[in-house]
């Protein structure tokens, strides 16, 4: 369920193009400032309903599962829904279904370029949050629940900022990912909460919201949670007693907590993961990995980076992706983690940059007795993709190398 019930839902959905050759065109904080304080108004978001849009045929068939080497790639290790979804192009199927309630990918949202001041109806204070907006939650969470230092220069930290929910990126079994803009509205008190004049005014974030057990379909078993420390024994007992409302709520919070901590540690250690902005209960806010492009009519569109399954990189880029991925896996291993669900579905190809996502199930390589099986599976799964793309890689060698770094 979206946390902002009145959030505009009519953002134009467009599948990300996976040509694998995009460069990172995101504007720097300075460029954003120079281009004015774009803020999303509800009016700007009232585009055609996604159900009226036709999938772009050019996006179909980018991922050909037959290219995988079946001997190395065990499809049974995937959840059927996610595997089927991409193979059959469900992600682009926008025909008439309720996009909010099913497990499909929505990989882009139309954003206005420059918006008229204020998203509120006439007579309502534009400096107050309008429909689909809330005050930035940056300051309302404790310091330890915010992202690690040094804060990236693109991050908006001013109290005067609003969070505007722009649409849903993807609904999943356990969590939904929403696109959120955090921006200081035009006319806001320049002094309020501002640490510096140079501070960013606008940024795009992803809000990943975990569902409690009664709403989500958690599939992960003790294989993942074994060896994980739970902060309070009361929580531990509650998680074991999943029938209780408290137990269900705690479990969702624990997954969110686990993802935030894994992102924080991995980012701080230099792994290619989205910057974790903050955690607030069952919501993890993180860097949006993607680009904003402006079309001929001046409309700005946020396009999420495609998953690795959807790109066909050049030979050089493929090698670069391999280097980035193995670097990321090494960083995790040295921290004592295996990703636990690493696959081309949980790796984003952001132009030349590769970003590992979806880390709630990281496993402790020392404390978890199943960890080496999980790590080997991660290695085999990612190697299968690179092998299918023509790179000569060895999952056993990668596994041995990572294990040696972990222990
Ligand atoms: N930081 C991000 N930037 C851009 N897109 C993102 C980001 N995080 C997630 N997404 C998009 O949302 C999708 C789902 O995210 P994620 O894999 O973390 O959630 P999930 O609930 O585990 O989904 P699934 O069950 O499909 O694995 C991703 O495949 C990606 O397309
Ligand atoms: Mg995922």
Short mmCIF file of C-alpha atoms and ligand atoms in Angstrom, two decimals:
data_model
loop_
_atom_site.label_atom_id
_atom_site.label_comp_id
_atom_site.label_asym_id
_atom_site.label_seq_id
_atom_site.Cartn_x
_atom_site.Cartn_y
_atom_site.Cartn_z
CA UNK A 1 0.00 0.00 0.00
CA UNK A 2 1.39 3.39 -0.85
CA UNK A 3 2.06 5.33 2.29
CA UNK A 4 0.65 8.47 0.74
CA UNK A 5 -2.91 7.44 -0.10
CA UNK A 6 -3.56 10.34 -2.42
CA UNK A 7 -0.38 10.03 -4.39
CA UNK A 8 -0.82 10.66 -8.11
CA UNK A 9 -0.92 7.35 -9.90
CA UNK A 10 -1.06 8.51 -13.45
CA UNK A 11 2.63 8.80 -14.11
CA UNK A 12 3.58 7.64 -17.54
CA UNK A 13 5.34 4.35 -17.39
CA UNK A 14 8.14 3.56 -19.73
CA UNK A 15 10.43 0.57 -19.63
CA UNK A 16 14.06 1.40 -19.30
CA UNK A 17 16.06 0.89 -22.44
CA UNK A 18 18.79 -1.59 -21.85
CA UNK A 19 21.31 -0.62 -24.44
CA UNK A 20 24.01 -0.84 -21.82
CA UNK A 21 25.80 2.13 -23.25
CA UNK A 22 24.16 5.02 -21.52
CA UNK A 23 26.40 7.31 -19.63
CA UNK A 24 25.45 8.64 -16.24
CA UNK A 25 23.58 11.76 -17.25
CA UNK A 26 22.30 12.65 -13.83
CA UNK A 27 22.88 16.29 -13.19
CA UNK A 28 25.24 17.25 -10.45
CA UNK A 29 23.97 19.24 -7.50
CA UNK A 30 25.37 22.39 -9.12
CA UNK A 31 23.58 21.67 -12.40
CA UNK A 32 20.36 21.03 -10.56
CA UNK A 33 20.65 24.35 -8.81
CA UNK A 34 21.43 26.11 -12.06
CA UNK A 35 18.36 24.64 -13.74
CA UNK A 36 16.03 25.95 -11.06
CA UNK A 37 14.12 24.22 -8.34
CA UNK A 38 12.01 21.79 -10.23
CA UNK A 39 9.23 20.50 -8.04
CA UNK A 40 6.54 18.07 -9.00
CA UNK A 41 3.00 19.28 -8.98
CA UNK A 42 0.03 17.02 -9.07
CA UNK A 43 -1.18 18.74 -12.20
CA UNK A 44 1.99 17.84 -14.02
CA UNK A 45 1.57 14.24 -13.10
CA UNK A 46 -1.90 13.90 -14.56
CA UNK A 47 -0.72 12.19 -17.72
CA UNK A 48 -2.39 9.24 -19.39
CA UNK A 49 -3.22 6.35 -17.11
CA UNK A 50 -0.70 3.52 -17.44
CA UNK A 51 -3.46 1.15 -18.44
CA UNK A 52 -3.92 3.09 -21.67
CA UNK A 53 -0.31 2.78 -22.66
CA UNK A 54 0.99 0.25 -25.09
CA UNK A 55 4.20 -1.55 -24.36
CA UNK A 56 7.10 -0.50 -26.50
CA UNK A 57 7.78 -3.45 -28.81
CA UNK A 58 11.43 -2.49 -28.91
CA UNK A 59 11.71 -3.52 -25.30
CA UNK A 60 10.33 -6.97 -25.87
CA UNK A 61 12.64 -9.92 -26.07
CA UNK A 62 15.74 -8.15 -24.85
CA UNK A 63 16.30 -10.97 -22.46
CA UNK A 64 16.60 -14.37 -24.03
CA UNK A 65 16.69 -17.07 -21.39
CA UNK A 66 17.81 -19.62 -23.94
CA UNK A 67 21.18 -17.93 -23.95
CA UNK A 68 21.93 -19.27 -20.54
CA UNK A 69 23.99 -22.35 -20.18
CA UNK A 70 21.50 -24.67 -18.54
CA UNK A 71 24.19 -26.76 -16.96
CA UNK A 72 25.39 -23.82 -14.95
CA UNK A 73 22.20 -21.96 -14.45
CA UNK A 74 19.62 -23.47 -12.20
CA UNK A 75 16.32 -21.74 -12.82
CA UNK A 76 14.75 -23.61 -9.93
CA UNK A 77 16.74 -21.39 -7.64
CA UNK A 78 14.63 -18.47 -8.70
CA UNK A 79 11.22 -17.67 -7.51
CA UNK A 80 8.97 -18.61 -10.36
CA UNK A 81 7.08 -15.33 -10.41
CA UNK A 82 10.13 -13.18 -10.92
CA UNK A 83 11.72 -15.48 -13.49
CA UNK A 84 8.55 -15.88 -15.52
CA UNK A 85 7.85 -12.21 -15.30
CA UNK A 86 10.85 -11.12 -17.22
CA UNK A 87 10.84 -13.94 -19.71
CA UNK A 88 7.33 -13.20 -20.78
CA UNK A 89 7.62 -9.48 -20.77
CA UNK A 90 5.15 -8.95 -17.97
CA UNK A 91 7.12 -5.92 -16.99
CA UNK A 92 5.93 -4.10 -20.08
CA UNK A 93 2.40 -5.42 -20.05
CA UNK A 94 0.43 -2.32 -19.33
CA UNK A 95 -2.83 -3.47 -20.78
CA UNK A 96 -5.69 -2.68 -18.54
CA UNK A 97 -4.49 -4.21 -15.30
CA UNK A 98 -4.25 -2.55 -11.94
CA UNK A 99 -0.58 -1.79 -11.85
CA UNK A 100 -0.59 -1.05 -8.18
CA UNK A 101 -1.64 -4.48 -7.15
CA UNK A 102 0.47 -6.91 -9.06
CA UNK A 103 4.04 -7.92 -9.30
CA UNK A 104 5.09 -6.09 -12.37
CA UNK A 105 7.91 -3.74 -12.98
CA UNK A 106 7.32 -0.08 -13.58
CA UNK A 107 10.65 1.20 -14.51
CA UNK A 108 10.15 4.82 -15.25
CA UNK A 109 7.97 7.73 -14.46
CA UNK A 110 7.36 10.92 -16.30
CA UNK A 111 8.43 13.92 -14.36
CA UNK A 112 7.80 17.49 -15.27
CA UNK A 113 10.80 19.59 -16.05
CA UNK A 114 9.96 22.80 -14.31
CA UNK A 115 6.79 23.04 -12.35
CA UNK A 116 4.60 25.94 -11.46
CA UNK A 117 5.08 26.82 -7.84
CA UNK A 118 2.99 24.82 -5.44
CA UNK A 119 1.24 21.50 -5.89
CA UNK A 120 -1.69 22.66 -3.85
CA UNK A 121 -5.05 23.90 -5.04
CA UNK A 122 -5.51 27.68 -5.12
CA UNK A 123 -5.74 29.20 -1.70
CA UNK A 124 -3.69 26.47 -0.05
CA UNK A 125 -0.25 27.35 1.28
CA UNK A 126 2.35 26.11 -1.24
CA UNK A 127 4.87 25.85 1.57
CA UNK A 128 2.72 23.08 3.12
CA UNK A 129 2.65 19.51 1.77
CA UNK A 130 -0.14 18.90 -0.72
CA UNK A 131 -1.79 15.66 -1.81
CA UNK A 132 0.71 12.86 -2.20
CA UNK A 133 3.29 14.76 -0.20
CA UNK A 134 4.71 14.74 3.29
CA UNK A 135 7.39 16.69 5.05
CA UNK A 136 10.84 15.24 4.49
CA UNK A 137 11.40 12.53 7.06
CA UNK A 138 15.16 13.17 7.15
CA UNK A 139 15.11 14.87 10.54
CA UNK A 140 12.33 12.81 12.06
CA UNK A 141 14.45 9.68 12.25
CA UNK A 142 17.27 9.23 14.73
CA UNK A 143 20.80 9.94 13.54
CA UNK A 144 21.68 6.24 13.51
CA UNK A 145 18.83 5.64 11.13
CA UNK A 146 20.28 7.99 8.55
CA UNK A 147 22.82 7.15 5.88
CA UNK A 148 26.56 7.09 6.49
CA UNK A 149 28.90 10.05 6.26
CA UNK A 150 30.08 11.69 4.17
CA UNK A 151 26.62 12.57 2.92
CA UNK A 152 26.52 12.68 -0.89
CA UNK A 153 26.26 16.20 -2.27
CA UNK A 154 23.04 15.40 -4.14
CA UNK A 155 21.15 14.53 -0.96
CA UNK A 156 18.50 16.98 0.24
CA UNK A 157 18.64 17.33 4.01
CA UNK A 158 16.71 20.56 4.58
CA UNK A 159 13.77 20.54 6.94
CA UNK A 160 11.75 22.59 4.46
CA UNK A 161 11.78 19.79 1.89
CA UNK A 162 8.74 17.75 0.91
CA UNK A 163 8.69 14.12 -0.10
CA UNK A 164 6.45 13.66 -3.13
CA UNK A 165 5.49 10.18 -4.15
CA UNK A 166 5.76 9.97 -7.93
CA UNK A 167 4.70 6.43 -8.61
CA UNK A 168 5.51 2.82 -8.09
CA UNK A 169 8.60 1.24 -9.57
CA UNK A 170 7.76 -2.31 -8.73
CA UNK A 171 5.52 -4.34 -6.50
CA UNK A 172 7.12 -7.48 -5.14
CA UNK A 173 6.23 -10.30 -2.84
CA UNK A 174 7.78 -8.78 0.22
CA UNK A 175 8.15 -5.13 -0.56
CA UNK A 176 7.10 -2.42 -2.97
CA UNK A 177 9.50 0.08 -4.48
CA UNK A 178 8.25 3.65 -4.99
CA UNK A 179 9.82 6.61 -6.70
CA UNK A 180 9.95 9.59 -4.37
CA UNK A 181 11.17 13.13 -4.97
CA UNK A 182 12.60 15.00 -2.00
CA UNK A 183 12.64 18.69 -2.85
CA UNK A 184 12.59 22.11 -1.26
CA UNK A 185 9.51 23.96 -2.52
CA UNK A 186 10.05 27.30 -4.20
CA UNK A 187 9.68 30.11 -1.73
CA UNK A 188 10.64 28.03 1.29
CA UNK A 189 12.49 29.89 4.01
CA UNK A 190 16.07 29.76 2.78
CA UNK A 191 17.41 29.53 6.30
CA UNK A 192 15.21 26.73 7.55
CA UNK A 193 17.29 23.74 8.42
CA UNK A 194 19.90 24.62 5.83
CA UNK A 195 23.40 23.67 6.75
CA UNK A 196 24.85 25.48 3.80
CA UNK A 197 23.86 27.59 0.82
CA UNK A 198 25.33 24.96 -1.42
CA UNK A 199 22.95 22.26 -0.27
CA UNK A 200 21.02 20.27 -2.87
CA UNK A 201 17.41 21.35 -3.44
CA UNK A 202 16.01 18.29 -5.12
CA UNK A 203 16.78 14.60 -5.41
CA UNK A 204 15.07 11.41 -6.47
CA UNK A 205 14.89 8.50 -4.08
CA UNK A 206 13.52 4.99 -4.00
CA UNK A 207 11.33 4.08 -1.04
CA UNK A 208 11.34 0.35 -0.53
CA UNK A 209 8.48 -0.52 1.80
CA UNK A 210 8.31 -3.93 3.35
CA UNK A 211 4.94 -5.47 3.95
CA UNK A 212 4.02 -7.19 7.15
CA UNK A 213 3.59 -10.93 6.86
CA UNK A 214 -0.15 -10.74 6.51
CA UNK A 215 0.23 -8.64 3.35
CA UNK A 216 3.48 -9.97 1.98
CA UNK A 217 4.36 -13.49 0.97
CA UNK A 218 7.69 -13.99 2.65
CA UNK A 219 9.47 -16.88 1.08
CA UNK A 220 12.79 -16.69 2.79
CA UNK A 221 13.38 -19.31 5.41
CA UNK A 222 15.84 -19.88 8.20
CA UNK A 223 18.58 -20.39 5.62
CA UNK A 224 18.89 -16.62 5.60
CA UNK A 225 18.17 -15.68 9.17
CA UNK A 226 20.41 -18.30 10.75
CA UNK A 227 23.20 -16.61 12.64
CA UNK A 228 21.64 -13.18 12.35
CA UNK A 229 21.59 -11.20 15.52
CA UNK A 230 18.22 -9.74 16.43
CA UNK A 231 18.48 -6.67 18.55
CA UNK A 232 16.04 -7.58 21.29
CA UNK A 233 15.11 -11.00 22.54
CA UNK A 234 11.54 -9.78 22.72
CA UNK A 235 11.72 -9.21 18.98
CA UNK A 236 13.28 -12.62 18.49
CA UNK A 237 10.42 -14.25 20.35
CA UNK A 238 7.91 -12.18 18.44
CA UNK A 239 9.40 -13.23 15.11
CA UNK A 240 9.16 -16.85 16.11
CA UNK A 241 5.53 -16.29 17.05
CA UNK A 242 4.47 -15.14 13.61
CA UNK A 243 0.82 -15.55 14.47
CA UNK A 244 0.87 -12.47 16.65
CA UNK A 245 0.35 -9.05 15.07
CA UNK A 246 3.51 -7.90 16.85
CA UNK A 247 5.45 -10.78 15.36
CA UNK A 248 4.27 -9.95 11.84
CA UNK A 249 5.15 -6.29 12.21
CA UNK A 250 8.54 -6.99 13.75
CA UNK A 251 9.43 -9.36 10.96
CA UNK A 252 8.85 -6.72 8.25
CA UNK A 253 10.86 -4.23 10.27
CA UNK A 254 13.67 -6.70 10.66
CA UNK A 255 13.94 -7.24 6.91
CA UNK A 256 14.00 -3.48 6.35
CA UNK A 257 16.55 -3.12 9.12
CA UNK A 258 18.70 -5.88 7.64
CA UNK A 259 18.65 -4.26 4.21
CA UNK A 260 19.51 -0.82 5.56
CA UNK A 261 22.41 -2.10 7.64
CA UNK A 262 23.76 -4.18 4.76
CA UNK A 263 23.51 -1.20 2.38
CA UNK A 264 25.12 1.10 4.91
CA UNK A 265 28.06 -1.19 5.61
CA UNK A 266 28.51 -2.10 1.95
CA UNK A 267 28.33 1.53 0.78
CA UNK A 268 30.77 2.68 3.46
CA UNK A 269 33.20 -0.04 2.44
CA UNK A 270 33.02 0.99 -1.21
CA UNK A 271 30.68 -1.59 -2.72
CA UNK A 272 28.56 -0.50 -5.69
CA UNK A 273 25.19 -0.30 -3.94
CA UNK A 274 22.65 2.55 -3.78
CA UNK A 275 23.36 5.10 -1.08
CA UNK A 276 21.10 4.23 1.87
CA UNK A 277 19.45 7.49 2.84
CA UNK A 278 17.52 6.41 5.93
CA UNK A 279 15.35 3.78 7.52
CA UNK A 280 12.01 4.51 9.10
CA UNK A 281 10.19 1.42 10.36
CA UNK A 282 9.46 -0.75 7.36
CA UNK A 283 10.58 1.86 4.81
CA UNK A 284 14.12 2.03 3.47
CA UNK A 285 14.87 5.18 1.48
CA UNK A 286 17.79 4.93 -0.91
CA UNK A 287 19.41 6.58 -3.89
CA UNK A 288 17.43 6.27 -7.11
CA UNK A 289 19.62 4.49 -9.63
CA UNK A 290 18.72 5.80 -13.04
CA UNK A 291 18.67 8.89 -15.14
CA UNK A 292 16.42 11.79 -15.91
CA UNK A 293 15.92 12.61 -19.55
CA UNK A 294 14.04 15.50 -21.11
CA UNK A 295 11.95 14.90 -24.20
CA UNK A 296 11.25 17.27 -27.11
CA UNK A 297 8.28 18.75 -25.29
CA UNK A 298 10.41 19.64 -22.31
CA UNK A 299 9.04 16.96 -20.05
CA UNK A 300 11.55 15.31 -17.81
CA UNK A 301 11.34 11.59 -17.39
CA UNK A 302 12.94 9.54 -14.67
CA UNK A 303 14.10 6.25 -16.07
CA UNK A 304 15.25 3.59 -13.64
CA UNK A 305 18.38 1.75 -14.65
CA UNK A 306 17.54 -1.57 -16.28
CA UNK A 307 18.29 -4.82 -14.58
CA UNK A 308 21.28 -6.71 -15.91
CA UNK A 309 18.93 -9.26 -17.49
CA UNK A 310 17.88 -6.63 -19.98
CA UNK A 311 21.19 -5.30 -21.27
CA UNK A 312 23.54 -6.46 -23.97
CA UNK A 313 26.79 -4.70 -23.19
CA UNK A 314 29.73 -4.38 -25.54
CA UNK A 315 32.71 -6.63 -24.81
CA UNK A 316 34.53 -3.86 -22.99
CA UNK A 317 31.53 -2.96 -20.91
CA UNK A 318 30.91 -6.61 -20.11
CA UNK A 319 34.42 -6.89 -18.71
CA UNK A 320 33.96 -3.70 -16.78
CA UNK A 321 30.69 -5.02 -15.34
CA UNK A 322 32.47 -8.20 -14.30
CA UNK A 323 35.20 -6.23 -12.57
CA UNK A 324 32.66 -4.04 -10.79
CA UNK A 325 30.56 -7.01 -9.73
CA UNK A 326 33.47 -9.07 -8.41
CA UNK A 327 34.78 -5.99 -6.63
CA UNK A 328 31.37 -5.57 -4.99
CA UNK A 329 31.21 -9.24 -4.04
CA UNK A 330 34.73 -9.01 -2.60
CA UNK A 331 33.81 -6.00 -0.50
CA UNK A 332 30.81 -7.89 0.83
CA UNK A 333 32.94 -10.97 1.51
CA UNK A 334 35.50 -8.96 3.41
CA UNK A 335 32.66 -7.57 5.51
CA UNK A 336 31.68 -11.18 6.16
CA UNK A 337 28.59 -11.21 3.93
CA UNK A 338 27.27 -13.07 0.96
CA UNK A 339 24.47 -11.27 -0.89
CA UNK A 340 22.24 -14.32 -0.73
CA UNK A 341 19.98 -13.52 -3.68
CA UNK A 342 22.46 -12.30 -6.25
CA UNK A 343 21.28 -12.65 -9.79
CA UNK A 344 20.99 -10.48 -12.92
CA UNK A 345 17.59 -9.43 -11.52
CA UNK A 346 19.19 -7.80 -8.52
CA UNK A 347 21.91 -5.97 -10.39
CA UNK A 348 21.17 -2.69 -12.16
CA UNK A 349 23.09 -1.53 -15.22
CA UNK A 350 23.23 2.24 -14.81
CA UNK A 351 25.09 3.13 -17.98
CA UNK A 352 28.67 2.18 -17.35
CA UNK A 353 28.04 1.74 -13.66
CA UNK A 354 26.84 -1.50 -12.18
CA UNK A 355 24.82 -1.39 -8.95
CA UNK A 356 23.93 -4.30 -6.69
CA UNK A 357 20.51 -4.03 -5.04
CA UNK A 358 18.10 -6.01 -2.87
CA UNK A 359 20.23 -6.94 0.11
CA UNK A 360 17.83 -7.78 2.96
CA UNK A 361 18.82 -11.43 2.99
CA UNK A 362 22.60 -11.01 3.24
CA UNK A 363 24.02 -13.97 5.08
CA UNK A 364 26.78 -14.01 7.63
CA UNK A 365 29.62 -16.04 6.16
CA UNK A 366 30.93 -17.01 9.57
CA UNK A 367 27.86 -17.48 11.73
CA UNK A 368 25.53 -19.01 9.16
CA UNK A 369 26.13 -22.73 8.55
CA UNK A 370 24.44 -22.50 5.12
CA UNK A 371 26.50 -19.51 4.05
CA UNK A 372 28.94 -21.26 1.76
CA UNK A 373 26.08 -22.93 -0.14
CA UNK A 374 24.43 -19.54 -0.53
CA UNK A 375 27.66 -17.91 -1.69
CA UNK A 376 28.32 -20.69 -4.21
CA UNK A 377 24.81 -20.26 -5.57
CA UNK A 378 25.36 -16.51 -5.94
CA UNK A 379 28.62 -17.17 -7.80
CA UNK A 380 27.05 -19.71 -10.15
CA UNK A 381 24.07 -17.53 -10.90
CA UNK A 382 26.03 -14.44 -11.85
CA UNK A 383 28.69 -16.41 -13.69
CA UNK A 384 25.98 -18.07 -15.80
CA UNK A 385 24.90 -14.66 -17.05
CA UNK A 386 28.42 -13.53 -17.89
CA UNK A 387 29.21 -16.86 -19.55
CA UNK A 388 26.06 -16.57 -21.65
CA UNK A 389 27.23 -13.12 -22.72
CA UNK A 390 30.56 -14.54 -23.87
CA UNK A 391 32.91 -13.86 -20.96
CA UNK A 392 35.00 -16.78 -19.81
CA UNK A 393 34.43 -16.83 -16.04
CA UNK A 394 34.70 -19.60 -13.48
CA UNK A 395 32.17 -19.78 -10.64
CA UNK A 396 34.30 -22.15 -8.56
CA UNK A 397 37.33 -19.89 -8.78
CA UNK A 398 35.21 -16.89 -7.83
CA UNK A 399 33.72 -18.80 -4.91
CA UNK A 400 37.14 -19.89 -3.64
CA UNK A 401 38.49 -16.38 -3.97
CA UNK A 402 35.58 -14.82 -2.06
CA UNK A 403 35.68 -17.43 0.67
CA UNK A 404 39.39 -16.82 1.14
CA UNK A 405 38.75 -13.11 1.53
CA UNK A 406 35.98 -13.68 4.04
CA UNK A 407 37.83 -15.97 6.39
N1 LIG B 1 17.64 2.09 -5.86
C1 LIG B 1 16.93 1.78 -6.93
N2 LIG B 1 16.97 2.54 -8.05
C2 LIG B 1 16.25 2.23 -9.14
N3 LIG B 1 15.43 1.15 -9.20
C3 LIG B 1 15.34 0.35 -8.13
C4 LIG B 1 16.08 0.61 -6.95
N4 LIG B 1 15.78 -0.34 -6.04
C5 LIG B 1 14.90 -1.15 -6.63
N5 LIG B 1 14.63 -0.75 -7.88
C6 LIG B 1 13.71 -1.39 -8.83
O1 LIG B 1 12.73 -2.09 -8.10
C7 LIG B 1 12.85 -3.48 -8.34
C8 LIG B 1 12.59 -4.25 -7.06
O2 LIG B 1 13.60 -3.93 -6.12
P1 LIG B 1 14.18 -5.04 -5.17
O3 LIG B 1 14.76 -6.14 -5.97
O4 LIG B 1 15.07 -4.38 -4.17
O5 LIG B 1 12.86 -5.48 -4.41
P2 LIG B 1 12.18 -6.89 -4.22
O6 LIG B 1 10.94 -6.67 -3.45
O7 LIG B 1 13.15 -7.82 -3.66
O8 LIG B 1 11.77 -7.29 -5.64
P3 LIG B 1 11.87 -8.73 -6.24
O9 LIG B 1 10.93 -9.58 -5.43
O10 LIG B 1 11.43 -8.52 -7.65
O11 LIG B 1 13.31 -9.15 -6.12
C9 LIG B 1 14.23 -3.69 -8.92
O12 LIG B 1 14.33 -4.81 -9.77
C10 LIG B 1 14.46 -2.41 -9.67
O13 LIG B 1 13.86 -2.50 -10.95
MG1 LIG B 2 14.89 -8.09 -6.22
#
